[in-house]
Coordinates of C-alpha atoms and ligand atoms in Angstrom, one line a residue:
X855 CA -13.7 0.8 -5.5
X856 CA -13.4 1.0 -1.6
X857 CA -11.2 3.0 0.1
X858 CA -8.7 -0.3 0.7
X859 CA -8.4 -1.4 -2.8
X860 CA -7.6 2.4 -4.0
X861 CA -5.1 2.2 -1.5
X862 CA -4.0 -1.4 -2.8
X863 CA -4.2 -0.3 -6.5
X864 CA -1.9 3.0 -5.8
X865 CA 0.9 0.8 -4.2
X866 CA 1.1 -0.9 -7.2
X867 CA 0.5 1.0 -10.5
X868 CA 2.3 -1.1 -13.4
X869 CA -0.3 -3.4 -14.2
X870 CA -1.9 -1.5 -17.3
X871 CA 1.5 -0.6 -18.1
X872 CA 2.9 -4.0 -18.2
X873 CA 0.6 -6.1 -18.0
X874 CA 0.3 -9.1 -15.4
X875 CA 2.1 -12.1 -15.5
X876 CA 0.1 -15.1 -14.5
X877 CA 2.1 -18.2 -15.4
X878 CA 5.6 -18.1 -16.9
X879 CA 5.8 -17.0 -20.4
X880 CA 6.7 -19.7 -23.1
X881 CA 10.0 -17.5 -24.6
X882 CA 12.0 -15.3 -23.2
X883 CA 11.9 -11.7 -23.4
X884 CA 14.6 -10.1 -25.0
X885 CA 17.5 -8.1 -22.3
X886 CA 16.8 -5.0 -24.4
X887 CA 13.0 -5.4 -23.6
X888 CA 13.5 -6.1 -20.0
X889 CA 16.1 -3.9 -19.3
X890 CA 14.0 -0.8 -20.7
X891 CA 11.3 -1.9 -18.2
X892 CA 13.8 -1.8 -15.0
X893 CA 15.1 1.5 -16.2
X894 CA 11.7 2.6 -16.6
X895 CA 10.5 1.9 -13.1
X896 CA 13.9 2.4 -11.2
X897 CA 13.5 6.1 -12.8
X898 CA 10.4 6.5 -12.1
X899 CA 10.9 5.4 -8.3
X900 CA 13.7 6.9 -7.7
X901 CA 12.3 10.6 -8.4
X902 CA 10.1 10.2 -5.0
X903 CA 13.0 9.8 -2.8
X904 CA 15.5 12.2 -4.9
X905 CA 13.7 15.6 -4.1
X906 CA 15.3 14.6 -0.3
X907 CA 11.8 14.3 1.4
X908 CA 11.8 10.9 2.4
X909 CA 12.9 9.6 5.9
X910 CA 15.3 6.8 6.4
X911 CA 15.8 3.9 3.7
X912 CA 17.9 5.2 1.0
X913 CA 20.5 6.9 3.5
X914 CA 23.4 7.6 0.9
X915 CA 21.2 8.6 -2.3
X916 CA 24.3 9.3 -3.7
X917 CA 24.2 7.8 -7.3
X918 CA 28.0 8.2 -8.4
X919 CA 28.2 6.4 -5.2
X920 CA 25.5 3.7 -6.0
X921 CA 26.8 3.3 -9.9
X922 CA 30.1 2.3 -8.1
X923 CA 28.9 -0.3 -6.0
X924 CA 26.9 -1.7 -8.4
X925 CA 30.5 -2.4 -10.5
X926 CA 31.6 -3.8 -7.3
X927 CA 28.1 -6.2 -7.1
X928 CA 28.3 -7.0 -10.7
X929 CA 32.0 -8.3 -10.2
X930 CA 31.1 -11.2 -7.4
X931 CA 27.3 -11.3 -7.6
X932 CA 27.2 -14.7 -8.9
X933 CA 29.3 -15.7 -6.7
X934 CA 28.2 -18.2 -3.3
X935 CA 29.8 -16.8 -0.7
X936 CA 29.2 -19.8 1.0
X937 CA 31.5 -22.1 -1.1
X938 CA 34.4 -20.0 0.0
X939 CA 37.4 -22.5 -1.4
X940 CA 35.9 -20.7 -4.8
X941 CA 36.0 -17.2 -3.8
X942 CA 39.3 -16.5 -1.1
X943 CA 38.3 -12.4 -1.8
X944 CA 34.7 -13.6 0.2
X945 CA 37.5 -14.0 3.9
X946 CA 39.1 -11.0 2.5
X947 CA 35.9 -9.2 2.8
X948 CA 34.6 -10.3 5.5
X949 CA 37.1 -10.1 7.8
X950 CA 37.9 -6.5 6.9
X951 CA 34.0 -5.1 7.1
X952 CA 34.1 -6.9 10.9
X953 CA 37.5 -5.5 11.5
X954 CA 36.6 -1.9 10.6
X955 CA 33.5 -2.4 12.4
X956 CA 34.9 -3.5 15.5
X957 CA 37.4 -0.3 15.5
X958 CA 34.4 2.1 15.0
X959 CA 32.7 0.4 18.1
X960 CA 36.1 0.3 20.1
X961 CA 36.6 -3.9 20.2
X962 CA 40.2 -3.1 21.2
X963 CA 38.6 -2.2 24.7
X964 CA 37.5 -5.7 24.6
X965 CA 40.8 -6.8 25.6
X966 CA 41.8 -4.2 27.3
X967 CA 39.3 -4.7 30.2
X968 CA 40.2 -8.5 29.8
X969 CA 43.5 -9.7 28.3
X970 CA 41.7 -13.5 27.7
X971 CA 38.5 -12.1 25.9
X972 CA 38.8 -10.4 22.1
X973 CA 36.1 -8.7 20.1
X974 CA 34.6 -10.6 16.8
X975 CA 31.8 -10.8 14.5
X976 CA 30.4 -11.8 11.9
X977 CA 28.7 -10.5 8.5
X978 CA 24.5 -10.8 8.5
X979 CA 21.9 -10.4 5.8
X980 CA 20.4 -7.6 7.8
X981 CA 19.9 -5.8 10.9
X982 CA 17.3 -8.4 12.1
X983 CA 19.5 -11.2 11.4
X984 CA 22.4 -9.5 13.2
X985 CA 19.9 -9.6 16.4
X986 CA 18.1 -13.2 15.8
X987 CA 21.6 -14.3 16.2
X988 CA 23.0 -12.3 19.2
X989 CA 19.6 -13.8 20.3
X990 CA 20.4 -17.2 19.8
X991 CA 23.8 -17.4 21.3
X992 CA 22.6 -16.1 24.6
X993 CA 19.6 -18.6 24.1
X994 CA 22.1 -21.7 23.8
X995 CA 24.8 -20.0 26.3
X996 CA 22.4 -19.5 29.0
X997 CA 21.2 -23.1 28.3
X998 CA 24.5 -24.7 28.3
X999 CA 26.3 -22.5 30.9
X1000 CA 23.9 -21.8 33.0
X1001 CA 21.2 -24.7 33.0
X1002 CA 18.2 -21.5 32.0
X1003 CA 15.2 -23.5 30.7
X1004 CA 12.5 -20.8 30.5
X1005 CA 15.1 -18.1 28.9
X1006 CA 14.1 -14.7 29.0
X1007 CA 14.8 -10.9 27.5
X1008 CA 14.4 -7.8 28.6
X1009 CA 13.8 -5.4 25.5
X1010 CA 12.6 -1.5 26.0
X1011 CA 9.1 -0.4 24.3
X1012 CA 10.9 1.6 21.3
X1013 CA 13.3 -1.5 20.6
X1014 CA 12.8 -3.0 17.2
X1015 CA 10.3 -6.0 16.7
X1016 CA 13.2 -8.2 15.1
X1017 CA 13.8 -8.8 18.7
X1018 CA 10.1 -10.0 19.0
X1019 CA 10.4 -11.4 16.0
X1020 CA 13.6 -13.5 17.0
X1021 CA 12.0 -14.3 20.5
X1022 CA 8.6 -15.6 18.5
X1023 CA 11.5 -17.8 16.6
X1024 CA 13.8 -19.1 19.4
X1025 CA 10.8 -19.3 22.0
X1026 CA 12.3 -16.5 24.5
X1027 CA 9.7 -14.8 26.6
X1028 CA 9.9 -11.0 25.9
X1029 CA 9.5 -8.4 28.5
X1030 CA 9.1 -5.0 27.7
X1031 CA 10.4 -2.0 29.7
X1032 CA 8.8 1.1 29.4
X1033 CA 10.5 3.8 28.4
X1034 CA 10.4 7.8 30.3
X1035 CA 8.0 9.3 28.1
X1036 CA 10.6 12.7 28.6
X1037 CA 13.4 11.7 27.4
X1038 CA 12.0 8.5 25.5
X1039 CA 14.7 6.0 26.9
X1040 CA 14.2 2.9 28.9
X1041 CA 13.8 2.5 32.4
X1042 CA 16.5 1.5 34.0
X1043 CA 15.5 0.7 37.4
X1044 CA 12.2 -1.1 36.1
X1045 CA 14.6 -3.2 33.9
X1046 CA 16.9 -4.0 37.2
X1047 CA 13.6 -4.9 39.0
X1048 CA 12.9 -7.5 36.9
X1049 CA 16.1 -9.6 36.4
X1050 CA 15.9 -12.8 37.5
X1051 CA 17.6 -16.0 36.8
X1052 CA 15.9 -17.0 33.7
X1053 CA 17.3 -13.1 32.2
X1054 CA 19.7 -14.1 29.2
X1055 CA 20.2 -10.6 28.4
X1056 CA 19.1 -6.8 28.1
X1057 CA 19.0 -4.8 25.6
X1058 CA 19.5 -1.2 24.9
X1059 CA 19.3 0.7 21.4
X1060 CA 21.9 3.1 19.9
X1061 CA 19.5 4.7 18.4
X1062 CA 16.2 3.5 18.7
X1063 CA 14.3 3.5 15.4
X1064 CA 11.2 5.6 16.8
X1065 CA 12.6 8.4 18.2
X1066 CA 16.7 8.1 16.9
X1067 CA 17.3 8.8 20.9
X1068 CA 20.0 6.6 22.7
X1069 CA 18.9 4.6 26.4
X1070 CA 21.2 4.8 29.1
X1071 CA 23.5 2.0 27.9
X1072 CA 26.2 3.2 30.7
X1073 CA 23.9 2.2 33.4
X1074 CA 22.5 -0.8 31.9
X1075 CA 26.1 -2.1 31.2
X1076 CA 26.4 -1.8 34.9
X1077 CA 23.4 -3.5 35.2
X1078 CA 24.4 -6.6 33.0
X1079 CA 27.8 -6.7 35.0
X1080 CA 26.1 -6.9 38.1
X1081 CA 24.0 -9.4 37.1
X1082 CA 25.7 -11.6 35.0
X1083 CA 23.8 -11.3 31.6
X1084 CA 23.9 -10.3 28.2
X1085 CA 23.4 -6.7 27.1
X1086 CA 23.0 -6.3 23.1
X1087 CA 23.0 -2.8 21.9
X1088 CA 21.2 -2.3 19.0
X1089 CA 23.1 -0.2 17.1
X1090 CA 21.6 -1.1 13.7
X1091 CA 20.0 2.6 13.0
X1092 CA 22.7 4.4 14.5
X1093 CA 26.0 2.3 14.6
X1094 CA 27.7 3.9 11.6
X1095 CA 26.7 7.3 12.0
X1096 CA 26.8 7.8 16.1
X1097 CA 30.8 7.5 16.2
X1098 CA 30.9 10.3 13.8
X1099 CA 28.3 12.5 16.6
X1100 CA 30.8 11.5 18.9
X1101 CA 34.2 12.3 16.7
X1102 CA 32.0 16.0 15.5
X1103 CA 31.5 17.0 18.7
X1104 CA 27.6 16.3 19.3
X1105 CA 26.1 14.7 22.6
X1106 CA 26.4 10.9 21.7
X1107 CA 27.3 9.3 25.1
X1108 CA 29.5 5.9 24.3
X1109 CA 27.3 2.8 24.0
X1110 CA 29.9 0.0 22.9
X1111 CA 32.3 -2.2 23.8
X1112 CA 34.2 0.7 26.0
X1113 CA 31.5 -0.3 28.4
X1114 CA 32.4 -3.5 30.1
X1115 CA 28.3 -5.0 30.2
X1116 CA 28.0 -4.9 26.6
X1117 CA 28.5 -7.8 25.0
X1118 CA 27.0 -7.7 21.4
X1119 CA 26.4 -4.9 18.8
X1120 CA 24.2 -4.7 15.8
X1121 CA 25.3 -2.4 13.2
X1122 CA 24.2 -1.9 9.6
X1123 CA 26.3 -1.3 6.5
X1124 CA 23.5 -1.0 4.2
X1125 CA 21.8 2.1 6.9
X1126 CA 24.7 4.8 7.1
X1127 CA 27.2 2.5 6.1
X1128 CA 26.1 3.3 3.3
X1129 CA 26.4 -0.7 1.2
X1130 CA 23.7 -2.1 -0.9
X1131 CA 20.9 -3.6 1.2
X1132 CA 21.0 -7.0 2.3
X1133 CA 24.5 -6.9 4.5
X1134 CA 24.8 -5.8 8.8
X1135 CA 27.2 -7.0 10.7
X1136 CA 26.9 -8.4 14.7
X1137 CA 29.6 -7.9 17.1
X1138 CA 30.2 -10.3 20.2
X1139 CA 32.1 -9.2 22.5
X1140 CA 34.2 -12.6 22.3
X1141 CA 33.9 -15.6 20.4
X1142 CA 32.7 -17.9 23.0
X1143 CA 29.5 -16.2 22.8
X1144 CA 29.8 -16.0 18.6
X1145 CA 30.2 -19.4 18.5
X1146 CA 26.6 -20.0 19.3
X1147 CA 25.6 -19.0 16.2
X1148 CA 27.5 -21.1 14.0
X1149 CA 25.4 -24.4 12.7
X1150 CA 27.1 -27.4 12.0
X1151 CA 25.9 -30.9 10.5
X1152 CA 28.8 -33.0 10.5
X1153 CA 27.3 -36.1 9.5
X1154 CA 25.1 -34.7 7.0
X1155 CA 24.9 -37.3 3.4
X1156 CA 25.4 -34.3 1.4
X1157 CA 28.7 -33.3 3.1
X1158 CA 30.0 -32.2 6.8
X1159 CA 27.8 -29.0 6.7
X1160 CA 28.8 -25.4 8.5
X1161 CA 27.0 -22.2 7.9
X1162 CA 27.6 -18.8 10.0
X1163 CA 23.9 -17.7 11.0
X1164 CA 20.6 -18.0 9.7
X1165 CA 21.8 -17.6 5.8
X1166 CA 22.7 -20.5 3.8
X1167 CA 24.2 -19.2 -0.1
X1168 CA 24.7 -15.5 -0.1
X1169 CA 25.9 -13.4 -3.0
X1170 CA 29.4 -12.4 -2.5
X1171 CA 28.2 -9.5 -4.6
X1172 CA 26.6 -7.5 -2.0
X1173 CA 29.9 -8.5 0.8
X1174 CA 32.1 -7.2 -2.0
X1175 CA 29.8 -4.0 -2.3
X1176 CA 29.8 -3.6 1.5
X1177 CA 33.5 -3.8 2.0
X1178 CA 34.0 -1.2 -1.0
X1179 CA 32.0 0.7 0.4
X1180 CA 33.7 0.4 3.5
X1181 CA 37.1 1.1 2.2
X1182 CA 35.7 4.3 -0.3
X1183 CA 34.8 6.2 2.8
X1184 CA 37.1 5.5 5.1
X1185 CA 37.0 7.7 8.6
X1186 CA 37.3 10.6 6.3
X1187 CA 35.1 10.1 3.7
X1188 CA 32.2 9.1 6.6
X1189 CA 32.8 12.0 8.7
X1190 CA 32.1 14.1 6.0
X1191 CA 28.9 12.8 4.6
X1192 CA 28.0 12.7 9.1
X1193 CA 28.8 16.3 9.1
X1194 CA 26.1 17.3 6.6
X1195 CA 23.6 15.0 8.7
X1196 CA 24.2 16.0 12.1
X1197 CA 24.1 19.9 11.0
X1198 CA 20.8 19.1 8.8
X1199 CA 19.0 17.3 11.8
X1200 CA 20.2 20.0 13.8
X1201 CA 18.2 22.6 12.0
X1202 CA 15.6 20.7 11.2
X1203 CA 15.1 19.8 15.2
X1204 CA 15.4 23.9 15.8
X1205 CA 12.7 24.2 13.0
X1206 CA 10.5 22.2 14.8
X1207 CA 11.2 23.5 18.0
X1208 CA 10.1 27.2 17.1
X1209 CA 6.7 25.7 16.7
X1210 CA 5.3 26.1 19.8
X1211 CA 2.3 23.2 18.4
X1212 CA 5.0 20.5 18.2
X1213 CA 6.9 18.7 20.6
X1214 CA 10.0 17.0 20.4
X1215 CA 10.1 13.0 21.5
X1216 CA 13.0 13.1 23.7
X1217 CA 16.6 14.6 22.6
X1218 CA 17.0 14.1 18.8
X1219 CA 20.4 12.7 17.0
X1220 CA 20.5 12.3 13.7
X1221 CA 17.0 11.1 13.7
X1222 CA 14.0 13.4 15.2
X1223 CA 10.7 12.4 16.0
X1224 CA 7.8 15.0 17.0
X1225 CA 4.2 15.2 17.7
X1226 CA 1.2 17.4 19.1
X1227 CA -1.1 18.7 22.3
X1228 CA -2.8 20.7 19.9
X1229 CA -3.9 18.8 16.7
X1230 CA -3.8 15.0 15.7
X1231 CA -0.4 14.8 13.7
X1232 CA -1.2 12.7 11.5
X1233 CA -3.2 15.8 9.9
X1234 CA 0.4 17.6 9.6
X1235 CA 1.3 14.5 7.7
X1236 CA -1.1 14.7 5.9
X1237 CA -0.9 18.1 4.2
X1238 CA 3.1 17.2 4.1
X1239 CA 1.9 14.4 2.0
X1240 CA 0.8 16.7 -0.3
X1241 CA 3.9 19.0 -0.6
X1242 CA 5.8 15.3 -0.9
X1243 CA 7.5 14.5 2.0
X1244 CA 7.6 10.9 3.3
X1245 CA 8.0 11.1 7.2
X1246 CA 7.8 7.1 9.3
X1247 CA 4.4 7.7 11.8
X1248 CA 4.8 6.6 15.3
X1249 CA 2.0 5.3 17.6
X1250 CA 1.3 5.3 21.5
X1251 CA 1.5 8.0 21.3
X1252 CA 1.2 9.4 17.6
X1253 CA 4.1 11.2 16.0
X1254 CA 6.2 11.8 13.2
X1255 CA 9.9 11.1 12.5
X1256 CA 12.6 12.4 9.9
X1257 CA 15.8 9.8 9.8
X1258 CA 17.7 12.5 8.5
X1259 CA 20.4 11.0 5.4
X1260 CA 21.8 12.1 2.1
X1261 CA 19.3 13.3 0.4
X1262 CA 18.0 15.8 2.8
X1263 CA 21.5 17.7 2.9
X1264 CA 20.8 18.8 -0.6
X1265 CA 21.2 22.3 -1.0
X1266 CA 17.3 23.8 -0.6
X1267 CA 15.6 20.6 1.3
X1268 CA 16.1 22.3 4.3
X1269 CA 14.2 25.6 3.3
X1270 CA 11.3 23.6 1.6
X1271 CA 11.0 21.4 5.0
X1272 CA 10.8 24.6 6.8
X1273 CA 8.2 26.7 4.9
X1274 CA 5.9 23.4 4.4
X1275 CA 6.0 22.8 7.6
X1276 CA 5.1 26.5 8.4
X1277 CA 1.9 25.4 6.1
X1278 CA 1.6 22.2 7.5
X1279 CA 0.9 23.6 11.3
X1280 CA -2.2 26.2 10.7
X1281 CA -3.8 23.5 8.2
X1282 CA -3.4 20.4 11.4
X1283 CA -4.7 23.2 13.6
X1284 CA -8.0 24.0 11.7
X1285 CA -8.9 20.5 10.9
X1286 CA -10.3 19.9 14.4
X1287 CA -12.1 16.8 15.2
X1288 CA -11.7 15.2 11.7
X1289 CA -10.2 12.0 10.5
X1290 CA -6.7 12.3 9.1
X1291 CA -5.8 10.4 6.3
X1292 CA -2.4 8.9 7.4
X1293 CA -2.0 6.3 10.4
X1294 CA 1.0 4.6 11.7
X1295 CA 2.4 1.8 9.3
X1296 CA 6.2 0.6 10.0
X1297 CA 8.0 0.9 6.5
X1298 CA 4.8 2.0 4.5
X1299 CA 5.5 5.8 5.2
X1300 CA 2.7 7.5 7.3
X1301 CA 0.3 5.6 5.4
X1302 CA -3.6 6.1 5.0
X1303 CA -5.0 2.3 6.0
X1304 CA -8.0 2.5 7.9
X1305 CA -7.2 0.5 11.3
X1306 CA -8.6 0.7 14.5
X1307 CA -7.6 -2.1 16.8
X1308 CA -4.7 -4.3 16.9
X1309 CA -6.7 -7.3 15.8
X1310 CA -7.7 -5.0 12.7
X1311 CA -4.1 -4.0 11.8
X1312 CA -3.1 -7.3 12.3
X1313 CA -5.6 -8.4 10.0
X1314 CA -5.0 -5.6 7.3
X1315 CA -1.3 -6.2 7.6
X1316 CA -1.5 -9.6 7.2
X1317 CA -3.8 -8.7 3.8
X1318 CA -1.5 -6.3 2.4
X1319 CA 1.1 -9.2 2.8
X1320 CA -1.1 -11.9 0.5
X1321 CA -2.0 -8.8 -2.0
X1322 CA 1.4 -7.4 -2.4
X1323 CA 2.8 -10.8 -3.0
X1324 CA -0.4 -12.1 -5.4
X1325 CA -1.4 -8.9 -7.5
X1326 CA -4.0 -8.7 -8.8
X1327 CA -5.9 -10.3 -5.9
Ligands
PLP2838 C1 17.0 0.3 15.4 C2 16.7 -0.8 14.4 N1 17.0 -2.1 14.7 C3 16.8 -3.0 13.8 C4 16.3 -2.8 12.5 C5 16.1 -3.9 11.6 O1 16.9 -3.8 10.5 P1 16.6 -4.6 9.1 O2 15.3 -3.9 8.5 O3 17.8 -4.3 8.3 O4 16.3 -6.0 9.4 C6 16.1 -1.4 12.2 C7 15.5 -1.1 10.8 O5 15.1 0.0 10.6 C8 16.3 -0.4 13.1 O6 16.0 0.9 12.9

C-alpha cells in the first residue's frame, strides 16, 4: 500500500466494520440497528477531541450543553425555515440571534454616528456564507451606485479563502495585502496604496484564523471612510469570544461598528457562540447595503419567490439551537466560559514563550500560533501527534496554532500541553535535516500528505475530495 492510500485508508476506518454500501439496500434497516452504529461512531470520535488536545472545531465540548441543543434541534428540525407562515418561532429566532448579535458588536453606534442609518443582519449557514454575501452586496452596490464594472477587493494574506472563494463566485478580482511578518497584521499603507475606483471594499479580520491576531481595523476604518468603500471585518473566528477579551480586561482593541468605516461583520454562532454547526450571522451596517443580498423572482410559475442569501430550505432546527444557545449563556454565561479561554491561552502562550526554540506569530488572543529558527515545526507536530494533540499547521512560513476552546480548560490539559511540549522541543531539535511527517492541510489537522508544489496540493486536495466522497475508490 503507498504512503497515500494508508493515509486515505486511516481517514476512513469503518469499512470492515460496516461494510460498504454500494447501491441502496432493498429494506430498511431497523432504528435500533442504525442507531447502535451512530452511537458507535459518535463515541468513538468523540474520545479524540475530549482529552482537550484538539484545536478549534468543537469550541464548547460541553456535552450537557450539546444534549440540550440537540432537544432544541429535535423540536424544529423538520421544520423549513423558509416557509415561515408555518413556523412564526423561525422570525422569533432570527431576529433575536441578529439582535443580540448586533449588541455584542455595538450596532447601536450605528445610529449614533448617523441618526438615518441602523444596524441589521441576517442569519447564514456559515461563516463563508456570512462573507459571500457581504461580498455580493458591495458587488451589486458598487454596480448600481457607483457604475464599478471591473469590482475589486482588497483582502490581507491571513484572511480566510471564503473571500477567494466568494470572489471565484461573484467574479471580483482579489488583491492581497501582505501582512508585517512582526506583528502578523495587514498592511495598512500598502492596502491605502492600492485603492482605486474599482475598490468595493477592504477587509480586515477580527481574528484572523492563522494566527488568532486582530489587523488594525481602526486605521483601515479610516481608510474606508476616506475613501468611500466597504470594510467587512471578519469576525467569524473571533466575533463571540473578542467582546468578552474586551469586557475581561485583555488587549482586544474595538473592531466593529463603534468604528464609523466598518460596514459589515461576520460572526459565528456555531465557533464560540457555541450553536450547532451550520448557523453565522452577517451584520450590515444598514439595510441599504443588506438588501443586496436578498433574491427575489417575482414572476416565477412556481410562486413570487424571495430567499435571504445563498440558502434556499433550512432546518429551523439548527436557528432554534442557535437562539437557545444564545439565550442559555447570556453575557454571563459567555463571560464565564471566555474567562477559562483567555486565562488558558494565556498560559499556554507563556509556555511557549519560555522556549527560547519557538517563536510566537505576532500577539496571540485566544488563538496562538508559533513556529521555529531552529528545527522544521512540523517535526514538533509530529512527536505531539504522538502524545495526541491535534494542532491546525500553517504555511509561508510553517507553523503551528492552538484555537484555544472548551475542552482545553479542562482541569490537567494545561499541564500535559506543557510537559509534551517540553518533549516535543529536544525530539524537533535532533531530527535535523529529515522529513517530517506532518505538512500544512486547512481543516485536516497538521496532516502527513506528501505535497510539494501548489499544482501538487492542488491536485491531492482535489483527490482526497473524489476519495472522501466515493470510498472505496
Ligand atoms: C477567520 C475565519 N473566517 C471565516 C471562516 C469560515 O467559516 P466556515 O468554515 O464556517 O464557513 C473561518 C473558519 O474557520 C475563520 O476562521
Amino acid at each position: 500500500m503507498d504512503d497515500l492510500t494508508k493515509l486515505i485508508k486511516g481517514l476512513y476506518p469503518y469499512d470492515e466494520r460496516y461494510g460498504v454500501l454500494r447501491a441502496m439496500p432493498e429494506r430498511g434497516m431497523s432504528y435500533d440497528h442504525i442507531l447502535g452504529q451512530i452511537r458507535e461512531m459518535a463515541q468513538e470520535e468523540n474520545r479524540d477531541w475530549e482529552t482537550g488536545k484538539c484545536s478549534g472545531s468543537l469550541y464548547c465540548g460541553d456535552h450537557d450543553h450539546y444534549r440540550f441543543l440537540d432537544e432544541v434541534f429535535a423540536a424544529f428540525s423538520y421544520v423549513n425555515s423558509l416557509q415561515r407562515d408555518m413556523c412564526p418561532s423561525m422570525t422569533r429566532f432570527e431576529s433575536e440571534i441578529i439582535a443580540m448579535s448586533l449588541d455584542l458588536m455595538h450596532g447601536d453606534a450605528v445610529s449614533q454616528h448617523d441618526p438615518s442609518q441602523k444596524a441589521c443582519g441576517a442569519v447564514t449557514f456559515g461563516g463563508t456564507e456570512s462573507i459571500i454575501n457581504p461580498l455580493l452586496c458591495y458587488r451589486d452596490r458598487g454596480r448600481k451606485e457607483r457604475g464599478i464594472t471591473a469590482p475589486k477587493i482588497i483582502i490581507p494574506d491571513t484572511a480566510h479563502p471564503a473571500f477567494n472563494k466568494g470572489a471565484h463566485l461573484l467574479g471580483l478580482e482579489v488583491v492581497t495585502a501582505p501582512v508585517d511578518p512582526q506583528t502578523t497584521q495587514v498592511d495598512v499603507g500598502w492596502v491605502a496604496d492600492r485603492i482605486d475606483a474599482q475598490t468595493i471594499a477592504i477587509v480586515g479580520s477580527a481574528g484572523n484564523y492563522p494566527y488568532g491576531t486582530i489587523d488594525p481595523i481602526a486605521e483601515l476604518s479610516e481608510l474606508a471612510v476616506a475613501h468611500n468603500v466597504g470594510l467587512h471585518v471578519d469576525g467569524c473566528l473571533g466575533g463571540f469570544i473578542l467582546p468578552w477579551g474586551e469586557v475581561l480586561g485583555y488587549d482586544v482593541p474595538v473592531f466593529d461598528f463603534r468604528l464609523p468605516g466598518v460596514t459589515s461583520i461576520s460572526a459565528d454562532t456555531h465557533k464560540y457562540g457555541y450553536g450547532l454547526k451550520g448557523t453565522s450571522v452577517a451584520l450590515y451596517r444598514d439595510a441599504s447595503l443588506r438588501k443586496y443580498q436578498y433574491f427575489v423572482a417575482p414572476a416565477w410559475k412556481g410562486g413570487a419567490y424571495v430567499s435571504n442569501g445563498l440558502a434556499g430550505s433550512r432546518s429551523g432546527g439548527l436557528i432554534a439551537a442557535t437562539w437557545a444557545s444564545m439565550v442559555s449563556h447570556g453575557r454571563e454565561g459567555y463571560l464565564r466560559r471566555a474567562r477559562k479561554i483567555f486565562e488558558t491561552a494565556a498560559r499556554m502562550t507563556e509556555v511557549v514563550a519560555s522556549h527560547p526554540e519557538l517563536k510566537l506569530m505576532g500577539k496571540p488572543t485566544f488563538c496562538l500560533s508559533f513556529r521555529s529558527d531552529d528545527f522544521d515545526i512540523y517535526h514538533l507536530n509530529d512527536f505531539m501527534k504522538e502524545r495526541g494533540w491535534r494542532f491546525n499547521g500553517q504555511q509561508n512560513p510553517s507553523a503551528l496554532h492552538m484555537a484555544v476552546t472548551g475542552p482545553q480548560t479542562r482541569p490537567g490539559v494545561m499541564d500535559s500541553f506543557a510537559e509534551d511540549l517540553a518533549d516535543a522541543v529536544p525530539y524537533a531539535r535532533s531530527q535535523g535535516d529529515a522529513r517530517p511527517q506532518s505538512s500544512a492541510i486547512y481543516g485536516g489537522g497538521a496532516s502527513g500528505l506528501p505535497i510539494e508544489t501548489p499544482e501538487q496540493v492542488r491536485d491531492l486536495l482535489e483527490m482526497a475530495l473524489d476519495v472522501l466522497q466515493a470510498y472505496p475508490f
